[in-house]
PDB file of C-alpha atoms in Angstrom:
ATOM      1  CA  UNK A   1      93.708 -64.970  -5.784  1.00 46.00           C
ATOM      2  CA  UNK A   2      90.135 -64.177  -6.773  1.00 46.00           C
ATOM      3  CA  UNK A   3      88.763 -61.952  -9.563  1.00 42.00           C
ATOM      4  CA  UNK A   4      85.735 -59.886  -9.088  1.00 46.00           C
ATOM      5  CA  UNK A   5      83.227 -59.936 -11.973  1.00 44.00           C
ATOM      6  CA  UNK A   6      83.453 -56.154 -12.303  1.00 47.00           C
ATOM      7  CA  UNK A   7      87.218 -56.344 -12.737  1.00 49.00           C
ATOM      8  CA  UNK A   8      86.841 -59.030 -15.497  1.00 44.00           C
ATOM      9  CA  UNK A   9      84.422 -56.844 -17.383  1.00 42.00           C
ATOM     10  CA  UNK A  10      86.735 -53.815 -17.204  1.00 52.00           C
ATOM     11  CA  UNK A  11      89.611 -56.010 -18.516  1.00 45.00           C
ATOM     12  CA  UNK A  12      87.606 -57.262 -21.425  1.00 43.00           C
ATOM     13  CA  UNK A  13      86.349 -53.778 -22.289  1.00 49.00           C
ATOM     14  CA  UNK A  14      89.930 -52.415 -22.294  1.00 50.00           C
ATOM     15  CA  UNK A  15      91.064 -55.290 -24.480  1.00 46.00           C
ATOM     16  CA  UNK A  16      88.316 -54.627 -27.019  1.00 46.00           C
ATOM     17  CA  UNK A  17      89.104 -50.888 -27.088  1.00 47.00           C
ATOM     18  CA  UNK A  18      92.750 -51.676 -27.781  1.00 46.00           C
ATOM     19  CA  UNK A  19      91.841 -53.946 -30.692  1.00 42.00           C
ATOM     20  CA  UNK A  20      89.629 -51.236 -32.188  1.00 44.00           C
ATOM     21  CA  UNK A  21      92.321 -48.604 -31.893  1.00 41.00           C
ATOM     22  CA  UNK A  22      94.951 -50.837 -33.549  1.00 42.00           C
ATOM     23  CA  UNK A  23      92.490 -51.617 -36.352  1.00 46.00           C
ATOM     24  CA  UNK A  24      91.883 -47.934 -37.073  1.00 41.00           C
ATOM     25  CA  UNK A  25      95.652 -47.200 -37.074  1.00 36.00           C
ATOM     26  CA  UNK A  26      96.268 -49.974 -39.561  1.00 41.00           C
ATOM     27  CA  UNK A  27      93.452 -48.865 -41.870  1.00 37.00           C
ATOM     28  CA  UNK A  28      94.820 -45.284 -41.975  1.00 41.00           C
ATOM     29  CA  UNK A  29      98.318 -46.464 -42.733  1.00 35.00           C
ATOM     30  CA  UNK A  30      97.240 -48.655 -45.637  1.00 39.00           C
ATOM     31  CA  UNK A  31      94.928 -46.054 -47.067  1.00 39.00           C
ATOM     32  CA  UNK A  32      97.788 -43.526 -47.198  1.00 37.00           C
ATOM     33  CA  UNK A  33     100.222 -45.889 -48.807  1.00 38.00           C
ATOM     34  CA  UNK A  34     101.074 -45.095 -52.479  1.00 39.00           C
ATOM     35  CA  UNK A  35      99.160 -47.113 -55.052  1.00 37.00           C
ATOM     36  CA  UNK A  36     101.432 -49.683 -56.673  1.00 39.00           C
ATOM     37  CA  UNK A  37     102.381 -48.777 -60.284  1.00 37.00           C
ATOM     38  CA  UNK A  38     100.582 -50.916 -62.854  1.00 35.00           C
ATOM     39  CA  UNK A  39     102.669 -53.514 -64.574  1.00 35.00           C
ATOM     40  CA  UNK A  40     103.142 -52.420 -68.186  1.00 35.00           C
ATOM     41  CA  UNK A  41     101.898 -54.720 -70.929  1.00 34.00           C
ATOM     42  CA  UNK A  42     103.308 -54.835 -74.389  1.00 33.00           C
ATOM     43  CA  UNK A  43     100.963 -53.315 -77.027  1.00 26.00           C
ATOM     44  CA  UNK A  44     100.675 -55.612 -80.003  1.00 32.00           C
ATOM     45  CA  UNK A  45     101.812 -54.004 -83.249  1.00 29.00           C
ATOM     46  CA  UNK A  46      99.192 -54.509 -86.006  1.00 29.00           C
ATOM     47  CA  UNK A  47     100.223 -53.963 -89.534  1.00 31.00           C
ATOM     48  CA  UNK A  48      97.609 -51.754 -91.101  1.00 30.00           C
ATOM     49  CA  UNK A  49      97.825 -51.369 -94.938  1.00 36.00           C
ATOM     50  CA  UNK A  50      97.685 -47.826 -96.284  1.00 34.00           C
ATOM     51  CA  UNK A  51      94.140 -46.730 -97.294  1.00 33.00           C
ATOM     52  CA  UNK A  52      93.400 -47.222-100.913  1.00 38.00           C
ATOM     53  CA  UNK A  53      93.619 -44.177-103.185  1.00 36.00           C
ATOM     54  CA  UNK A  54      90.462 -42.123-103.366  1.00 35.00           C
ATOM     55  CA  UNK A  55      88.083 -42.836-106.191  1.00 36.00           C
ATOM     56  CA  UNK A  56      88.247 -40.261-108.944  1.00 38.00           C
ATOM     57  CA  UNK A  57      85.545 -37.674-108.502  1.00 40.00           C
ATOM     58  CA  UNK A  58      82.392 -38.477-110.356  1.00 41.00           C
ATOM     59  CA  UNK A  59      81.354 -35.984-113.043  1.00 45.00           C
ATOM     60  CA  UNK A  60      78.735 -33.450-111.833  1.00 48.00           C
ATOM     61  CA  UNK A  61      75.202 -34.303-112.796  1.00 48.00           C
ATOM     62  CA  UNK A  62      75.138 -31.331-115.195  1.00 54.00           C
ATOM     63  CA  UNK A  63      78.246 -32.622-117.020  1.00 63.00           C
ATOM     64  CA  UNK A  64      76.758 -36.049-117.250  1.00 81.00           C
ATOM     65  CA  UNK A  65      73.630 -34.616-118.660  1.00 89.00           C
ATOM     66  CA  UNK A  66      75.584 -32.659-121.215  1.00 93.00           C
ATOM     67  CA  UNK A  67      77.549 -35.720-122.307  1.00 96.00           C
ATOM     68  CA  UNK A  68      74.288 -37.678-122.722  1.00 96.00           C
ATOM     69  CA  UNK A  69      72.766 -35.039-124.988  1.00 96.00           C
ATOM     70  CA  UNK A  70      73.630 -34.967-128.730  1.00 97.00           C
ATOM     71  CA  UNK A  71      73.330 -36.898-132.002  1.00 98.00           C
ATOM     72  CA  UNK A  72      73.085 -40.526-130.956  1.00 97.00           C
ATOM     73  CA  UNK A  73      73.713 -41.930-134.411  1.00 98.00           C
ATOM     74  CA  UNK A  74      76.957 -40.034-134.592  1.00 98.00           C
ATOM     75  CA  UNK A  75      77.876 -41.167-131.072  1.00 98.00           C
ATOM     76  CA  UNK A  76      77.381 -44.817-132.109  1.00 98.00           C
ATOM     77  CA  UNK A  77      79.465 -44.302-135.221  1.00 98.00           C
ATOM     78  CA  UNK A  78      82.274 -42.676-133.189  1.00 98.00           C
ATOM     79  CA  UNK A  79      82.152 -45.526-130.648  1.00 98.00           C
ATOM     80  CA  UNK A  80      82.477 -48.083-133.444  1.00 98.00           C
ATOM     81  CA  UNK A  81      85.289 -46.293-135.247  1.00 98.00           C
ATOM     82  CA  UNK A  82      87.233 -45.419-132.128  1.00 97.00           C
ATOM     83  CA  UNK A  83      89.188 -48.677-132.218  1.00 95.00           C
ATOM     84  CA  UNK A  84      88.359 -49.991-135.717  1.00 97.00           C
ATOM     85  CA  UNK A  85      88.881 -47.088-138.202  1.00 97.00           C
ATOM     86  CA  UNK A  86      91.507 -48.156-140.737  1.00 97.00           C
ATOM     87  CA  UNK A  87      93.360 -45.073-142.032  1.00 97.00           C
ATOM     88  CA  UNK A  88      96.713 -43.385-142.444  1.00 97.00           C
ATOM     89  CA  UNK A  89      96.486 -39.862-140.977  1.00 97.00           C
ATOM     90  CA  UNK A  90     100.309 -39.339-140.942  1.00 95.00           C
ATOM     91  CA  UNK A  91     101.078 -41.564-143.926  1.00 93.00           C
ATOM     92  CA  UNK A  92     101.402 -44.844-142.034  1.00 93.00           C
ATOM     93  CA  UNK A  93      98.546 -47.308-141.584  1.00 95.00           C
ATOM     94  CA  UNK A  94      96.863 -47.094-138.265  1.00 96.00           C
ATOM     95  CA  UNK A  95      93.752 -48.683-136.647  1.00 96.00           C
ATOM     96  CA  UNK A  96      91.499 -46.567-134.535  1.00 96.00           C
ATOM     97  CA  UNK A  97      91.744 -42.928-133.364  1.00 97.00           C
ATOM     98  CA  UNK A  98      91.794 -43.405-129.591  1.00 96.00           C
ATOM     99  CA  UNK A  99      95.315 -42.061-129.221  1.00 97.00           C
ATOM    100  CA  UNK A 100      94.188 -38.702-130.743  1.00 98.00           C
ATOM    101  CA  UNK A 101      90.983 -38.475-128.655  1.00 98.00           C
ATOM    102  CA  UNK A 102      92.388 -36.311-125.826  1.00 98.00           C
ATOM    103  CA  UNK A 103      93.770 -33.712-128.270  1.00 98.00           C
ATOM    104  CA  UNK A 104      90.508 -33.744-130.283  1.00 98.00           C
ATOM    105  CA  UNK A 105      88.478 -33.218-127.148  1.00 98.00           C
ATOM    106  CA  UNK A 106      90.697 -30.377-126.157  1.00 97.00           C
ATOM    107  CA  UNK A 107      90.235 -28.714-129.542  1.00 97.00           C
ATOM    108  CA  UNK A 108      86.471 -29.198-129.263  1.00 97.00           C
ATOM    109  CA  UNK A 109      86.503 -27.763-125.706  1.00 96.00           C
ATOM    110  CA  UNK A 110      84.575 -30.749-124.361  1.00 97.00           C
ATOM    111  CA  UNK A 111      85.154 -33.037-121.359  1.00 95.00           C
ATOM    112  CA  UNK A 112      82.906 -35.720-122.795  1.00 97.00           C
ATOM    113  CA  UNK A 113      84.284 -39.125-123.723  1.00 97.00           C
ATOM    114  CA  UNK A 114      84.638 -39.730-127.486  1.00 97.00           C
ATOM    115  CA  UNK A 115      81.830 -42.280-127.678  1.00 97.00           C
ATOM    116  CA  UNK A 116      79.195 -40.033-126.064  1.00 97.00           C
ATOM    117  CA  UNK A 117      76.458 -37.984-127.690  1.00 98.00           C
ATOM    118  CA  UNK A 118      77.941 -34.880-125.958  1.00 98.00           C
ATOM    119  CA  UNK A 119      81.242 -35.386-127.773  1.00 98.00           C
ATOM    120  CA  UNK A 120      79.409 -35.755-131.098  1.00 98.00           C
ATOM    121  CA  UNK A 121      77.501 -32.556-130.336  1.00 98.00           C
ATOM    122  CA  UNK A 122      80.756 -30.694-129.718  1.00 98.00           C
ATOM    123  CA  UNK A 123      82.254 -32.092-132.890  1.00 98.00           C
ATOM    124  CA  UNK A 124      79.158 -31.060-134.878  1.00 98.00           C
ATOM    125  CA  UNK A 125      79.479 -27.512-133.511  1.00 98.00           C
ATOM    126  CA  UNK A 126      83.205 -27.429-134.448  1.00 98.00           C
ATOM    127  CA  UNK A 127      82.343 -28.754-137.945  1.00 98.00           C
ATOM    128  CA  UNK A 128      79.855 -26.050-138.429  1.00 98.00           C
ATOM    129  CA  UNK A 129      82.382 -23.308-137.610  1.00 97.00           C
ATOM    130  CA  UNK A 130      84.771 -24.976-140.052  1.00 97.00           C
ATOM    131  CA  UNK A 131      82.064 -25.068-142.723  1.00 97.00           C
ATOM    132  CA  UNK A 132      82.099 -28.873-142.797  1.00 97.00           C
ATOM    133  CA  UNK A 133      78.996 -31.143-142.766  1.00 97.00           C
ATOM    134  CA  UNK A 134      77.988 -30.907-139.160  1.00 98.00           C
ATOM    135  CA  UNK A 135      77.119 -34.522-138.553  1.00 98.00           C
ATOM    136  CA  UNK A 136      79.203 -35.036-135.375  1.00 98.00           C
ATOM    137  CA  UNK A 137      80.920 -38.074-136.770  1.00 98.00           C
ATOM    138  CA  UNK A 138      84.775 -38.466-136.754  1.00 98.00           C
ATOM    139  CA  UNK A 139      86.258 -39.313-140.169  1.00 98.00           C
ATOM    140  CA  UNK A 140      89.588 -39.027-141.966  1.00 98.00           C
ATOM    141  CA  UNK A 141      88.642 -35.743-143.656  1.00 97.00           C
ATOM    142  CA  UNK A 142      87.440 -34.256-140.389  1.00 98.00           C
ATOM    143  CA  UNK A 143      90.663 -35.274-138.663  1.00 98.00           C
ATOM    144  CA  UNK A 144      92.729 -33.811-141.506  1.00 98.00           C
ATOM    145  CA  UNK A 145      91.141 -30.438-140.738  1.00 97.00           C
ATOM    146  CA  UNK A 146      91.785 -30.895-136.988  1.00 98.00           C
ATOM    147  CA  UNK A 147      95.298 -31.993-137.560  1.00 97.00           C
ATOM    148  CA  UNK A 148      95.939 -28.977-139.776  1.00 97.00           C
ATOM    149  CA  UNK A 149      94.794 -26.600-137.032  1.00 97.00           C
ATOM    150  CA  UNK A 150      96.910 -28.273-134.389  1.00 97.00           C
ATOM    151  CA  UNK A 151     100.032 -28.669-136.551  1.00 97.00           C
ATOM    152  CA  UNK A 152     100.154 -25.104-137.740  1.00 96.00           C
ATOM    153  CA  UNK A 153     100.523 -23.973-134.102  1.00 97.00           C
ATOM    154  CA  UNK A 154     104.086 -25.336-134.341  1.00 98.00           C
ATOM    155  CA  UNK A 155     106.296 -22.531-135.603  1.00 97.00           C
ATOM    156  CA  UNK A 156     108.633 -25.253-137.054  1.00 97.00           C
ATOM    157  CA  UNK A 157     105.826 -26.564-139.197  1.00 97.00           C
ATOM    158  CA  UNK A 158     105.027 -23.097-140.391  1.00 97.00           C
ATOM    159  CA  UNK A 159     108.617 -22.742-141.600  1.00 96.00           C
ATOM    160  CA  UNK A 160     108.950 -26.113-143.189  1.00 95.00           C
ATOM    161  CA  UNK A 161     105.629 -25.585-145.025  1.00 95.00           C
ATOM    162  CA  UNK A 162     107.413 -22.769-146.838  1.00 96.00           C
ATOM    163  CA  UNK A 163     110.265 -25.053-147.813  1.00 95.00           C
ATOM    164  CA  UNK A 164     112.544 -23.567-145.086  1.00 96.00           C
ATOM    165  CA  UNK A 165     114.608 -25.478-142.600  1.00 95.00           C
ATOM    166  CA  UNK A 166     115.831 -23.499-139.592  1.00 95.00           C
ATOM    167  CA  UNK A 167     119.538 -23.399-138.773  1.00 94.00           C
ATOM    168  CA  UNK A 168     120.637 -24.972-135.523  1.00 95.00           C
ATOM    169  CA  UNK A 169     121.661 -22.769-132.596  1.00 95.00           C
ATOM    170  CA  UNK A 170     125.113 -21.411-132.494  1.00 91.00           C
ATOM    171  CA  UNK A 171     127.749 -23.181-130.415  1.00 80.00           C
ATOM    172  CA  UNK A 172     127.396 -22.299-126.787  1.00 92.00           C
ATOM    173  CA  UNK A 173     123.751 -21.198-127.190  1.00 96.00           C
ATOM    174  CA  UNK A 174     122.387 -24.279-125.505  1.00 98.00           C
ATOM    175  CA  UNK A 175     121.901 -25.139-121.786  1.00 98.00           C
ATOM    176  CA  UNK A 176     122.352 -28.554-120.203  1.00 98.00           C
ATOM    177  CA  UNK A 177     119.575 -30.230-118.199  1.00 98.00           C
ATOM    178  CA  UNK A 178     120.438 -31.844-114.957  1.00 98.00           C
ATOM    179  CA  UNK A 179     120.924 -35.647-114.794  1.00 98.00           C
ATOM    180  CA  UNK A 180     117.656 -35.879-112.885  1.00 98.00           C
ATOM    181  CA  UNK A 181     115.874 -34.119-115.788  1.00 98.00           C
ATOM    182  CA  UNK A 182     117.159 -36.546-118.357  1.00 98.00           C
ATOM    183  CA  UNK A 183     115.481 -39.899-118.759  1.00 98.00           C
ATOM    184  CA  UNK A 184     117.727 -42.455-116.958  1.00 97.00           C
ATOM    185  CA  UNK A 185     120.249 -39.707-116.494  1.00 97.00           C
ATOM    186  CA  UNK A 186     120.683 -39.004-120.198  1.00 97.00           C
ATOM    187  CA  UNK A 187     122.555 -35.759-121.139  1.00 97.00           C
ATOM    188  CA  UNK A 188     120.051 -33.302-122.641  1.00 98.00           C
ATOM    189  CA  UNK A 189     120.658 -29.887-124.280  1.00 98.00           C
ATOM    190  CA  UNK A 190     117.978 -27.277-124.990  1.00 98.00           C
ATOM    191  CA  UNK A 191     117.847 -23.591-125.536  1.00 98.00           C
ATOM    192  CA  UNK A 192     117.883 -21.833-122.123  1.00 98.00           C
ATOM    193  CA  UNK A 193     114.357 -20.442-122.556  1.00 98.00           C
ATOM    194  CA  UNK A 194     112.971 -23.785-123.459  1.00 98.00           C
ATOM    195  CA  UNK A 195     114.686 -25.448-120.582  1.00 98.00           C
ATOM    196  CA  UNK A 196     113.419 -22.899-118.109  1.00 98.00           C
ATOM    197  CA  UNK A 197     109.908 -23.249-119.446  1.00 98.00           C
ATOM    198  CA  UNK A 198     110.166 -27.011-119.195  1.00 98.00           C
ATOM    199  CA  UNK A 199     111.206 -26.762-115.568  1.00 98.00           C
ATOM    200  CA  UNK A 200     108.243 -24.596-114.750  1.00 98.00           C
ATOM    201  CA  UNK A 201     105.961 -27.008-116.491  1.00 98.00           C
ATOM    202  CA  UNK A 202     107.299 -30.163-114.898  1.00 98.00           C
ATOM    203  CA  UNK A 203     107.162 -28.594-111.407  1.00 98.00           C
ATOM    204  CA  UNK A 204     103.534 -27.559-111.955  1.00 98.00           C
ATOM    205  CA  UNK A 205     102.551 -31.008-113.241  1.00 98.00           C
ATOM    206  CA  UNK A 206     104.046 -32.792-110.253  1.00 98.00           C
ATOM    207  CA  UNK A 207     102.456 -30.385-107.803  1.00 98.00           C
ATOM    208  CA  UNK A 208      99.033 -30.491-109.427  1.00 98.00           C
ATOM    209  CA  UNK A 209      98.747 -34.168-109.990  1.00 98.00           C
ATOM    210  CA  UNK A 210     100.201 -36.614-107.348  1.00 98.00           C
ATOM    211  CA  UNK A 211     100.019 -39.476-109.832  1.00 98.00           C
ATOM    212  CA  UNK A 212     102.577 -37.709-112.013  1.00 98.00           C
ATOM    213  CA  UNK A 213     104.898 -37.080-109.048  1.00 98.00           C
ATOM    214  CA  UNK A 214     104.620 -40.707-107.946  1.00 98.00           C
ATOM    215  CA  UNK A 215     106.782 -41.902-110.797  1.00 98.00           C
ATOM    216  CA  UNK A 216     110.136 -40.068-111.083  1.00 98.00           C
ATOM    217  CA  UNK A 217     110.341 -40.987-114.799  1.00 98.00           C
ATOM    218  CA  UNK A 218     107.310 -38.902-115.695  1.00 98.00           C
ATOM    219  CA  UNK A 219     108.274 -35.883-117.755  1.00 98.00           C
ATOM    220  CA  UNK A 220     112.003 -36.671-117.828  1.00 98.00           C
ATOM    221  CA  UNK A 221     113.496 -35.825-121.256  1.00 98.00           C
ATOM    222  CA  UNK A 222     114.861 -38.589-123.427  1.00 97.00           C
ATOM    223  CA  UNK A 223     115.561 -36.445-126.462  1.00 97.00           C
ATOM    224  CA  UNK A 224     116.307 -32.701-126.724  1.00 98.00           C
ATOM    225  CA  UNK A 225     118.599 -30.929-129.153  1.00 97.00           C
ATOM    226  CA  UNK A 226     119.962 -33.165-131.923  1.00 94.00           C
ATOM    227  CA  UNK A 227     122.494 -31.750-134.420  1.00 92.00           C
ATOM    228  CA  UNK A 228     121.750 -32.077-138.191  1.00 90.00           C
ATOM    229  CA  UNK A 229     124.939 -34.242-138.426  1.00 88.00           C
ATOM    230  CA  UNK A 230     123.647 -36.556-135.699  1.00 86.00           C
ATOM    231  CA  UNK A 231     120.266 -37.020-137.349  1.00 83.00           C
ATOM    232  CA  UNK A 232     121.876 -37.476-140.780  1.00 80.00           C
ATOM    233  CA  UNK A 233     124.036 -40.257-139.431  1.00 81.00           C
ATOM    234  CA  UNK A 234     120.972 -41.933-137.937  1.00 76.00           C
ATOM    235  CA  UNK A 235     119.214 -41.715-141.257  1.00 74.00           C
ATOM    236  CA  UNK A 236     122.067 -43.473-142.963  1.00 75.00           C
ATOM    237  CA  UNK A 237     122.492 -46.019-140.240  1.00 78.00           C
ATOM    238  CA  UNK A 238     118.805 -46.956-140.044  1.00 71.00           C
ATOM    239  CA  UNK A 239     118.075 -46.418-143.728  1.00 67.00           C
ATOM    240  CA  UNK A 240     115.008 -44.437-142.802  1.00 67.00           C
ATOM    241  CA  UNK A 241     114.708 -40.738-143.282  1.00 70.00           C
ATOM    242  CA  UNK A 242     112.056 -38.188-144.184  1.00 59.00           C
ATOM    243  CA  UNK A 243     109.441 -40.306-142.587  1.00 60.00           C
ATOM    244  CA  UNK A 244     107.671 -40.455-139.279  1.00 55.00           C
ATOM    245  CA  UNK A 245     110.717 -41.607-137.331  1.00 59.00           C
ATOM    246  CA  UNK A 246     113.543 -39.676-138.948  1.00 63.00           C
ATOM    247  CA  UNK A 247     113.742 -36.575-141.020  1.00 69.00           C
ATOM    248  CA  UNK A 248     116.501 -34.715-142.813  1.00 79.00           C
ATOM    249  CA  UNK A 249     115.049 -31.498-141.203  1.00 90.00           C
ATOM    250  CA  UNK A 250     114.019 -32.448-137.689  1.00 93.00           C
ATOM    251  CA  UNK A 251     112.448 -30.055-135.159  1.00 96.00           C
ATOM    252  CA  UNK A 252     115.003 -31.336-132.695  1.00 96.00           C
ATOM    253  CA  UNK A 253     117.722 -29.309-134.542  1.00 96.00           C
ATOM    254  CA  UNK A 254     116.104 -26.120-133.130  1.00 97.00           C
ATOM    255  CA  UNK A 255     116.773 -26.848-129.465  1.00 98.00           C
ATOM    256  CA  UNK A 256     113.115 -26.094-128.792  1.00 98.00           C
ATOM    257  CA  UNK A 257     111.738 -29.610-129.176  1.00 98.00           C
ATOM    258  CA  UNK A 258     111.821 -32.288-126.536  1.00 98.00           C
ATOM    259  CA  UNK A 259     110.588 -35.836-126.110  1.00 98.00           C
ATOM    260  CA  UNK A 260     109.408 -36.469-122.550  1.00 98.00           C
ATOM    261  CA  UNK A 261     108.340 -39.586-120.746  1.00 98.00           C
ATOM    262  CA  UNK A 262     104.595 -39.925-120.506  1.00 98.00           C
ATOM    263  CA  UNK A 263     104.421 -43.674-119.884  1.00 98.00           C
ATOM    264  CA  UNK A 264     104.846 -46.844-121.895  1.00 97.00           C
ATOM    265  CA  UNK A 265     102.860 -50.012-122.456  1.00 97.00           C
ATOM    266  CA  UNK A 266     104.398 -53.291-121.250  1.00 97.00           C
ATOM    267  CA  UNK A 267     106.915 -54.517-123.738  1.00 97.00           C
ATOM    268  CA  UNK A 268     107.339 -51.161-125.444  1.00 97.00           C
ATOM    269  CA  UNK A 269     109.863 -48.294-125.179  1.00 97.00           C
ATOM    270  CA  UNK A 270     108.893 -44.752-124.218  1.00 97.00           C
ATOM    271  CA  UNK A 271     109.279 -43.676-127.873  1.00 95.00           C
ATOM    272  CA  UNK A 272     107.618 -46.612-129.601  1.00 96.00           C
ATOM    273  CA  UNK A 273     105.095 -45.408-132.236  1.00 94.00           C
ATOM    274  CA  UNK A 274     103.234 -48.765-132.225  1.00 95.00           C
ATOM    275  CA  UNK A 275      99.471 -48.252-132.107  1.00 94.00           C
ATOM    276  CA  UNK A 276      99.169 -50.072-128.835  1.00 96.00           C
ATOM    277  CA  UNK A 277     101.882 -48.008-127.136  1.00 97.00           C
ATOM    278  CA  UNK A 278     100.405 -44.711-128.351  1.00 97.00           C
ATOM    279  CA  UNK A 279      96.931 -45.781-127.211  1.00 96.00           C
ATOM    280  CA  UNK A 280      98.332 -46.621-123.767  1.00 97.00           C
ATOM    281  CA  UNK A 281     100.093 -43.249-123.566  1.00 98.00           C
ATOM    282  CA  UNK A 282      96.879 -41.427-124.461  1.00 97.00           C
ATOM    283  CA  UNK A 283      95.319 -42.721-121.260  1.00 97.00           C
ATOM    284  CA  UNK A 284      98.095 -41.770-118.809  1.00 98.00           C
ATOM    285  CA  UNK A 285      97.638 -38.945-116.298  1.00 98.00           C
ATOM    286  CA  UNK A 286     100.919 -37.360-117.570  1.00 98.00           C
ATOM    287  CA  UNK A 287      99.707 -37.096-121.194  1.00 98.00           C
ATOM    288  CA  UNK A 288      96.251 -35.904-120.115  1.00 98.00           C
ATOM    289  CA  UNK A 289      97.830 -33.197-117.937  1.00 98.00           C
ATOM    290  CA  UNK A 290     100.068 -32.050-120.871  1.00 98.00           C
ATOM    291  CA  UNK A 291      97.101 -31.889-123.230  1.00 98.00           C
ATOM    292  CA  UNK A 292      95.163 -29.724-120.791  1.00 98.00           C
ATOM    293  CA  UNK A 293      98.018 -27.553-119.495  1.00 98.00           C
ATOM    294  CA  UNK A 294     101.154 -27.448-121.676  1.00 98.00           C
ATOM    295  CA  UNK A 295     100.053 -24.349-123.558  1.00 98.00           C
ATOM    296  CA  UNK A 296     100.163 -22.477-120.194  1.00 98.00           C
ATOM    297  CA  UNK A 297     103.952 -22.801-120.506  1.00 98.00           C
ATOM    298  CA  UNK A 298     104.238 -22.231-124.257  1.00 98.00           C
ATOM    299  CA  UNK A 299     104.343 -25.868-125.361  1.00 98.00           C
ATOM    300  CA  UNK A 300     102.459 -27.343-128.340  1.00 98.00           C
ATOM    301  CA  UNK A 301     102.163 -31.012-129.285  1.00 98.00           C
ATOM    302  CA  UNK A 302     103.050 -33.183-132.331  1.00 97.00           C
ATOM    303  CA  UNK A 303      99.803 -35.235-132.521  1.00 97.00           C
ATOM    304  CA  UNK A 304     101.381 -38.429-133.791  1.00 97.00           C
ATOM    305  CA  UNK A 305     103.847 -38.664-130.925  1.00 97.00           C
ATOM    306  CA  UNK A 306     102.329 -38.239-127.424  1.00 98.00           C
ATOM    307  CA  UNK A 307     105.836 -37.698-126.054  1.00 98.00           C
ATOM    308  CA  UNK A 308     106.924 -34.835-128.440  1.00 98.00           C
ATOM    309  CA  UNK A 309     106.377 -31.219-127.354  1.00 98.00           C
ATOM    310  CA  UNK A 310     107.804 -27.940-128.755  1.00 98.00           C
ATOM    311  CA  UNK A 311     108.264 -24.637-127.066  1.00 98.00           C
ATOM    312  CA  UNK A 312     106.936 -21.602-128.894  1.00 98.00           C
ATOM    313  CA  UNK A 313     108.489 -18.909-126.769  1.00 98.00           C
ATOM    314  CA  UNK A 314     111.020 -17.926-129.447  1.00 97.00           C
ATOM    315  CA  UNK A 315     111.439 -18.454-133.141  1.00 96.00           C
ATOM    316  CA  UNK A 316     113.025 -21.787-134.313  1.00 96.00           C
TER     317      UNK A 316
END
């Protein structure tokens, strides 16, 4: 059997056309097939530390300028005496006046640090109003005048200055704080009005300063109402009365005074009157907030004890 050349060419052409058709079909099928899903890979977990707390805002240029302006000799004297002044403003020997600086600055209506010329200028202006030598330097006589102004805002002090000691509240006239309001769950009694004002103040402090809210101990109460009999027993037991620590007539008998936690130096209790502890307390955010804001809620301080505050909303 013989093949003609024309027949061979037709056969090869048909074969080539078939190959092309099959290739196009295969290409269409593969192009329409679904794309395989990617194989998931585990995402490594990286431990990222929380961002550091923001830096405190720097004082405005105007405030810095104000604090740098004033009697420089007085500023140097104040800076030197701030931690070295030997005196007894409350009848007990102390060194330095740093623990009183926030209260003094509040009284002088200045935000300047006590060692700055601006603080000295504010003190000089206050001295002039008080008809004292307006040199801008802190001294025991100047502090005595400041202390008198601050102390006489306490209705209890106004009474005792007249030789009077207020009677304690009648039975049933006190309200109990919650365990969370007492330091370490301590049972605390206060007059209802004082307790309500305390709650408003504590809530505002925690809302306005996250540093206060961060420590649940801050502003908890470790001493409220104390009966005269209770204080008398402590006087006998500790052989210490009518001094800084104990008194026959204590403001705590009124149900209007409270001792609140504002911090404590390492190794000291929250009511230690050691110089180092009181200096430490004077720098805490809780104490600074109280100095600046407690009067909004009717509370006034006892300057010697950063933790002691009294409500003035009703007579003792």
